[in-house]
Amino acid sequence: MENRMEIKNGGSGRPMRRVADSAVTQTQIVLSSHINGAGRLFGGQLMEWIDIVAGVVARRHSHCNQTTASVDNLQFREAVHLNDTLILLGKITYVGNTSMEVQVDTYAEALNGDRKLVNTAFFVMVALDENDQPTQVPGLILETGEEKASWEAGKRRNDLRRQRRIENY
Ligand SMILES: CC(C)(COP(=O)(O)OP(=O)(O)OC[C@H]1O[C@@H](n2cnc3c(N)ncnc32)[C@H](O)[C@@H]1OP(=O)(O)O)[C@@H](O)C(=O)NCCC(=O)NCCS
């Protein structure tokens, strides 16, 4: 096993959690009610499913209610069709003081079990206290090289988002 590295945040005083502690897998068969006029899965439907997965990841990490602050780099890579089986995998990549970045990858699974990546997305979720105000989240324990790389990428995206907000573009 690779060296365990602990990343501390603002210090919520609560135990830090591992990426695996909040990971979510959701499965969905595409029904006729999910199809748009072009005969494909309606993108807004997929976004709803992704948003729910991201929300559950954030709840499991923070043990708080949460709200979606932003969505970026949501890419529809492949069309999805009636009766496809979708697998949505959500995991936390980065935590700030009150915010958490969640990556959700969506795969279409063939009958033989082969999976094709059809969507990737990054959501920023903010933990809320009982007064509906942002509240500190636990730190994230990174256990693998992949988790460390995701953290570094998440930190970079966080810096870019902050810059965009400052410059309003
Ligand atoms: C997201 C929200 C809670 C932030 O509240 P705020 O008063 O701006 O709070 P802060 O400025 O202290 O920001 C809190 C955190 O959110 C992050 N944040 C705020 N706006 C953001 C944005 N547009 N994109 C990404 N992150 C954002 C901040 O960086 C901060 O993170 P940090 O504590 O880890 O550093 C508030 O804007 C809100 O409630 N928005 C509506 C969310 C909603 O209703 N979503 C559902 C969609 S219908």
CSV table of C-alpha atoms and ligand atoms in Angstrom, one decimal:
chain,number,residue,atom,x,y,z
A,1,MET,CA,0.0,0.0,0.0
A,2,GLU,CA,1.2,3.5,-0.8
A,3,ASN,CA,2.1,6.0,1.9
A,4,ARG,CA,-1.0,7.3,3.6
A,5,MET,CA,-1.3,11.1,3.4
A,6,GLU,CA,-3.7,13.2,5.4
A,7,ILE,CA,-4.9,16.5,4.1
A,8,LYS,CA,-6.3,18.8,6.8
A,9,ASN,CA,-8.8,21.6,6.1
A,10,GLY,CA,-10.0,24.4,8.3
A,11,GLY,CA,-10.4,22.1,11.2
A,12,SER,CA,-14.1,21.3,11.7
A,13,GLY,CA,-13.1,19.4,14.8
A,14,ARG,CA,-14.8,16.3,13.4
A,15,PRO,CA,-13.0,13.1,12.3
A,16,MET,CA,-11.5,13.2,8.8
A,17,ARG,CA,-13.0,10.8,6.3
A,18,ARG,CA,-11.6,8.6,3.5
A,19,VAL,CA,-12.7,8.9,-0.1
A,20,ALA,CA,-14.2,5.4,0.2
A,21,ASP,CA,-16.4,6.5,3.1
A,22,SER,CA,-18.6,8.7,0.9
A,23,ALA,CA,-18.4,7.0,-2.5
A,24,VAL,CA,-21.7,6.3,-4.2
A,25,THR,CA,-22.8,3.9,-6.9
A,26,GLN,CA,-26.2,4.4,-8.5
A,27,THR,CA,-27.7,2.2,-11.2
A,28,GLN,CA,-30.6,3.2,-13.6
A,29,ILE,CA,-32.2,1.6,-16.5
A,30,VAL,CA,-33.3,4.2,-19.2
A,31,LEU,CA,-37.1,4.0,-19.6
A,32,SER,CA,-39.3,5.5,-22.3
A,33,SER,CA,-40.2,8.4,-19.9
A,34,HIS,CA,-36.5,9.5,-19.9
A,35,ILE,CA,-36.2,9.8,-23.7
A,36,ASN,CA,-36.2,13.1,-25.6
A,37,GLY,CA,-37.7,14.0,-29.0
A,38,ALA,CA,-34.5,12.9,-30.7
A,39,GLY,CA,-34.8,9.4,-29.3
A,40,ARG,CA,-31.9,9.8,-26.8
A,41,LEU,CA,-31.8,10.1,-23.0
A,42,PHE,CA,-32.8,13.7,-22.1
A,43,GLY,CA,-29.7,15.5,-20.8
A,44,GLY,CA,-31.6,17.2,-18.0
A,45,GLN,CA,-32.7,13.8,-16.7
A,46,LEU,CA,-29.1,12.6,-16.5
A,47,MET,CA,-28.1,15.9,-14.8
A,48,GLU,CA,-30.7,15.3,-12.2
A,49,TRP,CA,-29.4,11.8,-11.4
A,50,ILE,CA,-25.8,13.1,-11.3
A,51,ASP,CA,-26.9,16.0,-8.9
A,52,ILE,CA,-28.5,13.4,-6.6
A,53,VAL,CA,-25.4,11.2,-6.6
A,54,ALA,CA,-23.2,14.3,-5.8
A,55,GLY,CA,-25.5,15.3,-3.0
A,56,VAL,CA,-25.4,11.9,-1.4
A,57,VAL,CA,-21.6,11.9,-1.6
A,58,ALA,CA,-21.5,15.3,0.1
A,59,ARG,CA,-23.9,14.2,2.8
A,60,ARG,CA,-21.9,11.1,3.6
A,61,HIS,CA,-18.7,13.1,3.8
A,62,SER,CA,-20.0,16.1,5.8
A,63,HIS,CA,-22.9,14.5,7.7
A,64,CYS,CA,-24.8,17.7,6.9
A,65,ASN,CA,-27.4,18.9,4.5
A,66,GLN,CA,-25.8,20.4,1.5
A,67,THR,CA,-26.5,22.5,-1.6
A,68,THR,CA,-25.1,22.5,-5.1
A,69,ALA,CA,-23.0,25.7,-5.5
A,70,SER,CA,-21.7,25.0,-9.1
A,71,VAL,CA,-21.4,22.5,-11.8
A,72,ASP,CA,-18.5,22.6,-14.3
A,73,ASN,CA,-16.9,20.5,-17.0
A,74,LEU,CA,-20.0,18.4,-17.4
A,75,GLN,CA,-19.4,16.6,-20.7
A,76,PHE,CA,-21.9,14.4,-22.6
A,77,ARG,CA,-19.3,12.1,-24.3
A,78,GLU,CA,-21.7,9.5,-25.8
A,79,ALA,CA,-25.4,9.2,-26.6
A,80,VAL,CA,-27.5,7.1,-24.2
A,81,HIS,CA,-30.5,5.2,-25.5
A,82,LEU,CA,-33.7,3.5,-24.4
A,83,ASN,CA,-33.1,0.4,-22.2
A,84,ASP,CA,-29.4,1.2,-21.6
A,85,THR,CA,-28.2,0.4,-18.1
A,86,LEU,CA,-26.4,3.3,-16.5
A,87,ILE,CA,-23.9,3.2,-13.6
A,88,LEU,CA,-23.2,6.5,-11.9
A,89,LEU,CA,-20.0,6.5,-9.7
A,90,GLY,CA,-19.6,9.5,-7.4
A,91,LYS,CA,-16.6,10.3,-5.3
A,92,ILE,CA,-15.2,13.2,-3.4
A,93,THR,CA,-12.0,14.7,-4.9
A,94,TYR,CA,-11.3,17.8,-2.9
A,95,VAL,CA,-12.5,19.7,0.2
A,96,GLY,CA,-12.2,23.3,1.1
A,97,ASN,CA,-13.4,25.0,4.2
A,98,THR,CA,-17.2,24.5,3.7
A,99,SER,CA,-17.2,23.2,0.1
A,100,MET,CA,-16.6,19.7,-1.4
A,101,GLU,CA,-15.8,18.9,-5.0
A,102,VAL,CA,-17.5,15.7,-6.2
A,103,GLN,CA,-16.7,13.9,-9.4
A,104,VAL,CA,-19.4,11.8,-11.0
A,105,ASP,CA,-18.6,9.5,-13.9
A,106,THR,CA,-21.5,7.8,-15.7
A,107,TYR,CA,-21.1,4.6,-17.7
A,108,ALA,CA,-23.4,2.7,-20.0
A,109,GLU,CA,-23.1,-1.0,-19.2
A,110,ALA,CA,-23.7,-3.6,-21.9
A,111,LEU,CA,-25.4,-6.9,-21.3
A,112,ASN,CA,-22.0,-8.6,-21.2
A,113,GLY,CA,-20.9,-6.2,-18.5
A,114,ASP,CA,-18.6,-4.0,-20.6
A,115,ARG,CA,-18.8,-0.4,-19.5
A,116,LYS,CA,-18.5,2.8,-21.8
A,117,LEU,CA,-17.9,6.2,-20.2
A,118,VAL,CA,-20.8,8.5,-21.4
A,119,ASN,CA,-20.6,11.5,-19.0
A,120,THR,CA,-18.1,13.2,-16.7
A,121,ALA,CA,-18.9,16.0,-14.3
A,122,PHE,CA,-17.6,18.0,-11.4
A,123,PHE,CA,-20.0,19.4,-8.8
A,124,VAL,CA,-19.2,21.8,-5.9
A,125,MET,CA,-21.4,21.1,-2.9
A,126,VAL,CA,-21.5,23.3,0.2
A,127,ALA,CA,-22.3,21.9,3.6
A,128,LEU,CA,-25.1,23.8,5.5
A,129,ASP,CA,-25.7,24.0,9.2
A,130,GLU,CA,-29.1,24.1,10.9
A,131,ASN,CA,-29.4,27.8,10.1
A,132,ASP,CA,-28.9,27.1,6.4
A,133,GLN,CA,-25.4,28.7,6.5
A,134,PRO,CA,-22.2,27.2,5.1
A,135,THR,CA,-20.4,25.1,7.7
A,136,GLN,CA,-17.0,23.5,7.9
A,137,VAL,CA,-16.5,20.1,6.5
A,138,PRO,CA,-14.2,17.3,7.7
A,139,GLY,CA,-10.8,16.9,6.1
A,140,LEU,CA,-10.2,14.2,3.5
A,141,ILE,CA,-7.8,11.3,4.0
A,142,LEU,CA,-6.0,10.4,0.7
A,143,GLU,CA,-4.9,6.8,0.5
A,144,THR,CA,-3.9,6.1,-3.1
A,145,GLY,CA,-1.9,7.8,-5.8
A,146,GLU,CA,-5.1,8.3,-7.8
A,147,GLU,CA,-6.8,10.1,-4.9
A,148,LYS,CA,-3.7,12.3,-4.4
A,149,ALA,CA,-3.8,13.2,-8.1
A,150,SER,CA,-7.5,13.9,-8.0
A,151,TRP,CA,-6.9,16.2,-5.0
A,152,GLU,CA,-4.3,18.2,-6.8
A,153,ALA,CA,-6.5,18.5,-9.9
A,154,GLY,CA,-9.5,19.5,-7.6
A,155,LYS,CA,-7.3,22.1,-5.9
A,156,ARG,CA,-6.4,23.6,-9.3
A,157,ARG,CA,-10.1,23.7,-10.4
A,158,ASN,CA,-11.0,25.3,-7.1
A,159,ASP,CA,-8.4,28.0,-7.7
A,160,LEU,CA,-9.7,28.5,-11.3
A,161,ARG,CA,-13.3,28.8,-10.1
A,162,ARG,CA,-12.4,31.3,-7.4
A,163,GLN,CA,-10.5,33.4,-10.1
A,164,ARG,CA,-13.5,33.2,-12.4
A,165,ARG,CA,-15.8,34.5,-9.7
A,166,ILE,CA,-13.4,37.3,-8.8
A,167,GLU,CA,-13.1,38.4,-12.5
A,168,ASN,CA,-16.8,37.6,-13.2
A,169,TYR,CA,-16.3,35.6,-16.4
B,1,LIG,C1,-23.6,28.2,-2.4
B,1,LIG,C2,-23.9,29.2,-1.3
B,1,LIG,C3,-24.4,28.4,-0.1
B,1,LIG,C4,-22.6,29.9,-1.0
B,1,LIG,O1,-23.0,30.9,0.0
B,1,LIG,P1,-22.1,32.1,0.3
B,1,LIG,O2,-22.8,33.0,1.2
B,1,LIG,O3,-21.6,32.7,-1.0
B,1,LIG,O4,-20.9,31.5,1.1
B,1,LIG,P2,-19.4,31.7,1.0
B,1,LIG,O5,-18.9,32.9,0.2
B,1,LIG,O6,-18.9,31.6,2.4
B,1,LIG,O7,-18.9,30.4,0.2
B,1,LIG,C5,-19.0,29.1,0.8
B,1,LIG,C6,-18.2,28.1,0.0
B,1,LIG,O8,-18.9,28.0,-1.3
B,1,LIG,C7,-17.9,28.2,-2.3
B,1,LIG,N1,-18.7,28.8,-3.4
B,1,LIG,C8,-19.5,29.9,-3.3
B,1,LIG,N2,-20.0,30.2,-4.5
B,1,LIG,C9,-19.5,29.3,-5.3
B,1,LIG,C10,-19.6,29.1,-6.7
B,1,LIG,N3,-20.3,29.8,-7.5
B,1,LIG,N4,-18.8,28.1,-7.3
B,1,LIG,C11,-18.1,27.3,-6.5
B,1,LIG,N5,-17.9,27.4,-5.2
B,1,LIG,C12,-18.6,28.4,-4.6
B,1,LIG,C13,-16.9,29.1,-1.7
B,1,LIG,O9,-15.7,29.0,-2.4
B,1,LIG,C14,-16.8,28.6,-0.3
B,1,LIG,O10,-16.0,27.4,-0.3
B,1,LIG,P3,-14.9,27.2,0.9
B,1,LIG,O11,-15.6,27.5,2.2
B,1,LIG,O12,-14.6,25.7,0.8
B,1,LIG,O13,-13.8,28.1,0.7
B,1,LIG,C15,-25.0,30.2,-1.8
B,1,LIG,O14,-24.5,30.9,-2.8
B,1,LIG,C16,-26.3,29.5,-2.2
B,1,LIG,O15,-27.1,29.1,-1.3
B,1,LIG,N6,-26.6,29.4,-3.5
B,1,LIG,C17,-27.8,28.7,-4.0
B,1,LIG,C18,-27.5,27.2,-4.0
B,1,LIG,C19,-28.7,26.4,-4.5
B,1,LIG,O16,-29.8,26.7,-4.1
B,1,LIG,N7,-28.5,25.3,-5.2
B,1,LIG,C20,-29.5,24.4,-5.7
B,1,LIG,C21,-29.8,24.8,-7.1
B,1,LIG,S1,-31.4,25.1,-7.4
